[in-house]
mmCIF file of C-alpha atoms in Angstrom:
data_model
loop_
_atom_site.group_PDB
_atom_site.id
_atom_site.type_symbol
_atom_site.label_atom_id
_atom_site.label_comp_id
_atom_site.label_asym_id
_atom_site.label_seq_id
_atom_site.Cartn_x
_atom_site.Cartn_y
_atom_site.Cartn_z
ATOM 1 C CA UNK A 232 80.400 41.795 -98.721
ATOM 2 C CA UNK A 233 78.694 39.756 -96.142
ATOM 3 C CA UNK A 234 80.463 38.726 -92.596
ATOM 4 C CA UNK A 235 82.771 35.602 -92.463
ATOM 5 C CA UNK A 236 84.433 34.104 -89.815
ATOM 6 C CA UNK A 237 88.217 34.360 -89.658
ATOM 7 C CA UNK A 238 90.193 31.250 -90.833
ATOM 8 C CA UNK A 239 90.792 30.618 -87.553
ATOM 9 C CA UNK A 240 87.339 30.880 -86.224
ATOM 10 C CA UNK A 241 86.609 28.793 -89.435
ATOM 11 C CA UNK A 242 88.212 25.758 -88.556
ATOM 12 C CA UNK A 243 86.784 26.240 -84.977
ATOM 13 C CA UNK A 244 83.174 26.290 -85.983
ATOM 14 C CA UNK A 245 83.858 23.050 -88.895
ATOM 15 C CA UNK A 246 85.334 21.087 -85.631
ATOM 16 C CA UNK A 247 81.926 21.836 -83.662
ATOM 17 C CA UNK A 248 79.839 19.905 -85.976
ATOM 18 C CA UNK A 249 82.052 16.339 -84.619
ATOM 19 C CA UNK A 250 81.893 17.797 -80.505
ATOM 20 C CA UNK A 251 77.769 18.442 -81.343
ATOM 21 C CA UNK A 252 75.465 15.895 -83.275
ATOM 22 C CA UNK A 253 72.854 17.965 -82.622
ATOM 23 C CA UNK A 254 72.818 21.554 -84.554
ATOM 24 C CA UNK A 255 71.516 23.395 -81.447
ATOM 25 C CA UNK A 256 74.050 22.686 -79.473
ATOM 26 C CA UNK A 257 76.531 24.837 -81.924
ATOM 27 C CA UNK A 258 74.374 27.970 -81.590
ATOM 28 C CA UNK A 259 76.051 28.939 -77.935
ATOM 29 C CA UNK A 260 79.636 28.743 -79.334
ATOM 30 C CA UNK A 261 78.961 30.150 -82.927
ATOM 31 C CA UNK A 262 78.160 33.230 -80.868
ATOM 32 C CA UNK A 263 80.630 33.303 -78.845
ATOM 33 C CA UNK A 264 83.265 33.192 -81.604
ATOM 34 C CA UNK A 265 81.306 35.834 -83.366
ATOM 35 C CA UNK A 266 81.182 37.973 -80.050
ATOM 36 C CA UNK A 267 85.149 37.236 -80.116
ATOM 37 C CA UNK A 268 85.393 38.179 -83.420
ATOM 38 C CA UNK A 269 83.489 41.602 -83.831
ATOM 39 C CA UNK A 270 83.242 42.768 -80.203
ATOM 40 C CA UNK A 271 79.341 42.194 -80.437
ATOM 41 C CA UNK A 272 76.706 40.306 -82.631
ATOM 42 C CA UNK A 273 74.592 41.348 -84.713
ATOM 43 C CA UNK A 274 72.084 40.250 -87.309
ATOM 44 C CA UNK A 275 74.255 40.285 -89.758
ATOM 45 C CA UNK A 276 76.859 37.612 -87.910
ATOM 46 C CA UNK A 277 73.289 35.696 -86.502
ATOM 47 C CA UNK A 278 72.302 35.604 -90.382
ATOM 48 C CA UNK A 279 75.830 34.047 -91.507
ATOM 49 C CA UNK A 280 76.125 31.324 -88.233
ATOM 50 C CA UNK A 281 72.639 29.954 -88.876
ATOM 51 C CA UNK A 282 73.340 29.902 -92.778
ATOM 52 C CA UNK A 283 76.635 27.877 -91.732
ATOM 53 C CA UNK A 284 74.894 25.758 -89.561
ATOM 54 C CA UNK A 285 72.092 24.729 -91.788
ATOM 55 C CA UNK A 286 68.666 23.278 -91.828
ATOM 56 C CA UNK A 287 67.361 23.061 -89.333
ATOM 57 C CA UNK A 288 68.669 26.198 -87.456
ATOM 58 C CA UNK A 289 66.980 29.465 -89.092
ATOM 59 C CA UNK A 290 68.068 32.984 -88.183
ATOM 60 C CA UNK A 291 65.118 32.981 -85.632
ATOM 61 C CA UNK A 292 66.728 30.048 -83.281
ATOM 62 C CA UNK A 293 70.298 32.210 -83.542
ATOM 63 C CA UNK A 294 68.278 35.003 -82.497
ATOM 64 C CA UNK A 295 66.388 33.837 -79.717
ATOM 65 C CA UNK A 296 69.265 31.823 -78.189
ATOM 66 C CA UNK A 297 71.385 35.086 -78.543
ATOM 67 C CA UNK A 298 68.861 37.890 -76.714
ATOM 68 C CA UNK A 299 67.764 35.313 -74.376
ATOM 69 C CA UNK A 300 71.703 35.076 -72.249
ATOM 70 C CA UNK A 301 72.610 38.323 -71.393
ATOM 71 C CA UNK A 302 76.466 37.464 -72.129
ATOM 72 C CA UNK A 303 76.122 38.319 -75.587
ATOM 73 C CA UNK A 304 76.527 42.214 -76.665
ATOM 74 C CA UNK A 305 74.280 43.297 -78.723
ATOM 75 C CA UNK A 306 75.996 46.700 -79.717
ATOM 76 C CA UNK A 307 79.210 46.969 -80.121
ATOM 77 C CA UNK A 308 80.863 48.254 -76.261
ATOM 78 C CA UNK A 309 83.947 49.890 -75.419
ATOM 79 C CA UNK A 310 87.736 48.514 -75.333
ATOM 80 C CA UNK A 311 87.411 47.369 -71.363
ATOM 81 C CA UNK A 312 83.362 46.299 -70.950
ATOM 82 C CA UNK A 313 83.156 46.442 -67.033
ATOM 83 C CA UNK A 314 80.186 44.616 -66.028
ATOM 84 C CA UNK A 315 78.848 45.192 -62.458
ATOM 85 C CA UNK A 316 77.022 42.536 -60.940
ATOM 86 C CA UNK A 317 73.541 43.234 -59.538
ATOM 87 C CA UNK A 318 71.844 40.334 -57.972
ATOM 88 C CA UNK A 319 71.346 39.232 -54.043
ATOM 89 C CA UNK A 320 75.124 39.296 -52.402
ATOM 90 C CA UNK A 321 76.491 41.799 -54.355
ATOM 91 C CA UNK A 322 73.433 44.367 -54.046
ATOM 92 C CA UNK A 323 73.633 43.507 -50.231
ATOM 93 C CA UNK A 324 77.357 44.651 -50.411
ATOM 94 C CA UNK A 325 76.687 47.873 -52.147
ATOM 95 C CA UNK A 326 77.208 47.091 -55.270
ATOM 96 C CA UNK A 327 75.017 50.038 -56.008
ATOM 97 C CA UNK A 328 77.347 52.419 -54.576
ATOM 98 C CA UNK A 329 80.584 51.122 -56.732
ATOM 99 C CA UNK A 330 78.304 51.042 -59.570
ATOM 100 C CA UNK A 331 77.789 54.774 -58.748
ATOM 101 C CA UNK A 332 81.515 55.250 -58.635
ATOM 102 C CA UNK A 333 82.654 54.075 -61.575
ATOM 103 C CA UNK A 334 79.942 55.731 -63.349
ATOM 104 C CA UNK A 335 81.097 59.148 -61.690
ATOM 105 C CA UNK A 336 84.542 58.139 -62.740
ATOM 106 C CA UNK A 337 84.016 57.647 -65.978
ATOM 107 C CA UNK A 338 81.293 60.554 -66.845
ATOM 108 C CA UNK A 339 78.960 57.811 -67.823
ATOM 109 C CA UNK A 340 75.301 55.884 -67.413
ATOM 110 C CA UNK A 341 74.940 52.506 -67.203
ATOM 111 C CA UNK A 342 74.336 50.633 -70.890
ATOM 112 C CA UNK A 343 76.717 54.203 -71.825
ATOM 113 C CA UNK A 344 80.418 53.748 -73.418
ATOM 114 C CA UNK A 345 82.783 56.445 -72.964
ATOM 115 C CA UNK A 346 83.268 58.920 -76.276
ATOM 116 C CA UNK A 347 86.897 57.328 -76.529
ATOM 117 C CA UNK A 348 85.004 54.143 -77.156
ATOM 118 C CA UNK A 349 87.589 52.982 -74.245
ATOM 119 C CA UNK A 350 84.980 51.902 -71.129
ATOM 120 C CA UNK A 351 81.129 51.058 -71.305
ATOM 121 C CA UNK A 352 79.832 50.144 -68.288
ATOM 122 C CA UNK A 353 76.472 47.533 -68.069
ATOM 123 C CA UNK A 354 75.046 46.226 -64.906
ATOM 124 C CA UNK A 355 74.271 42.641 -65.311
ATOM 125 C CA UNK A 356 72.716 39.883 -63.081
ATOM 126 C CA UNK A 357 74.899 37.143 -61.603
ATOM 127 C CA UNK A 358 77.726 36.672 -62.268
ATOM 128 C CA UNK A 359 78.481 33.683 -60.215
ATOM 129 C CA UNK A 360 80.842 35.232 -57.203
ATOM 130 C CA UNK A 361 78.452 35.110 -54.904
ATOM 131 C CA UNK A 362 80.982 34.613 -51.858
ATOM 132 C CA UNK A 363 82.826 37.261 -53.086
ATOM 133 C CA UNK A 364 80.556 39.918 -53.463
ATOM 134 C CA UNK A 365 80.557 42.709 -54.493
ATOM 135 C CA UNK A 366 82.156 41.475 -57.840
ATOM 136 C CA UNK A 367 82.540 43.179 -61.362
ATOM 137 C CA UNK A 368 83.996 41.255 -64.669
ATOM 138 C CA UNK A 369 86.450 43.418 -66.693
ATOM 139 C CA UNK A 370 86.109 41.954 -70.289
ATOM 140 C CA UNK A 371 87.137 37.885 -69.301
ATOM 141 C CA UNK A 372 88.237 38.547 -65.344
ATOM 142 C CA UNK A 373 86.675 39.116 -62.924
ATOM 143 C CA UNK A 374 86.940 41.328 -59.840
ATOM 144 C CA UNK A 375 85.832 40.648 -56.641
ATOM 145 C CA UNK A 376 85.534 41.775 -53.133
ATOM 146 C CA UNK A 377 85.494 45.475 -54.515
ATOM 147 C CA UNK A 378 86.566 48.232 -52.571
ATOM 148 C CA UNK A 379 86.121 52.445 -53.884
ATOM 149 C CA UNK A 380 89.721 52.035 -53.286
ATOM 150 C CA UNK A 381 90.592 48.539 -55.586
ATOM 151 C CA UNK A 382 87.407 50.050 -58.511
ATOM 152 C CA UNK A 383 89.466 53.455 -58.155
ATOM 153 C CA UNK A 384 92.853 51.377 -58.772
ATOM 154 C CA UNK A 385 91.534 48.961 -61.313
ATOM 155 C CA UNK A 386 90.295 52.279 -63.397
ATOM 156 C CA UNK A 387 93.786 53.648 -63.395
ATOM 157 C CA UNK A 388 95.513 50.411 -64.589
ATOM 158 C CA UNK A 389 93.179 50.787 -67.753
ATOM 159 C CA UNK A 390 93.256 54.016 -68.334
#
């Protein structure tokens, strides 16, 4: 059997087609939903949103809207995704070095998840905490003006 949405994330989408005349526009929050949904998306999910969406949206404009912003997994990722900003302020703040640490911590890469399937760690560009770099987002919060101390705390919590 093919992927569905929930009936919940069904009656989401249907109300999407009133907030968005135009089809496009209901690309970003299909995959969001999906994301929400199955932890990640995948062809299979990209397949079923641009078959609910219709003509003219193919699984090509699902796709390309979906590898093109970074906040969409593309493999499935561990129970906390910790997501450790890169970019200007927060590489000027050593975000390197945290990155580093909770690597260390949790015997893993970057792009790696944990064998428990608990943590994967990505590094990602912006995040849009600039003043409060260095910054990481935990799954939907975000972390900022990161210590060793607050990462080593924060890691603890979760575990």
């Amino acid at each position: 059997m093919s992927y569905q949405f929930s009936q919940e994330s069904e009656k989401r989408f249907s109300k999407l087609f009133e907030m968005f005349p135009d089809k496009r526009s209901i690309i970003l929050p299909a995959l969001y939903m999906l994301q929400k949904e199955k932890g990640f998306v995948d062809r299979e999910g990209m397949q079923y949103i641009a078959n609910k969406i219709g003509d003219p949206i193919s699984l090509a404009h699902v796709y390309g809207v979906a590898t093109f912003y970074t906040l969409y997994n593309k493999k499935p990722v561990g129970k906390y995704h910790i997501q450790i900003c890169s970019n200007t302020s927060c590489y000027l703040r050593g975000n390197d070095v945290l990155e580093k640490h909770v690597c260390s911590k949790l015997g893993i890469k970057p792009g790696q998840t944990t064998p428990d399937k608990k943590f994967t760690v990505d590094e990602v560009e912006c995040l849009g905490a600039c003043g409060y770099a260095p910054m990481m987002q935990i799954n939907d919060s975000f972390y900022e003006n990161l210590t060793l101390e607050n990462i080593d705390k924060l890691l603890q919590d979760l575990k």
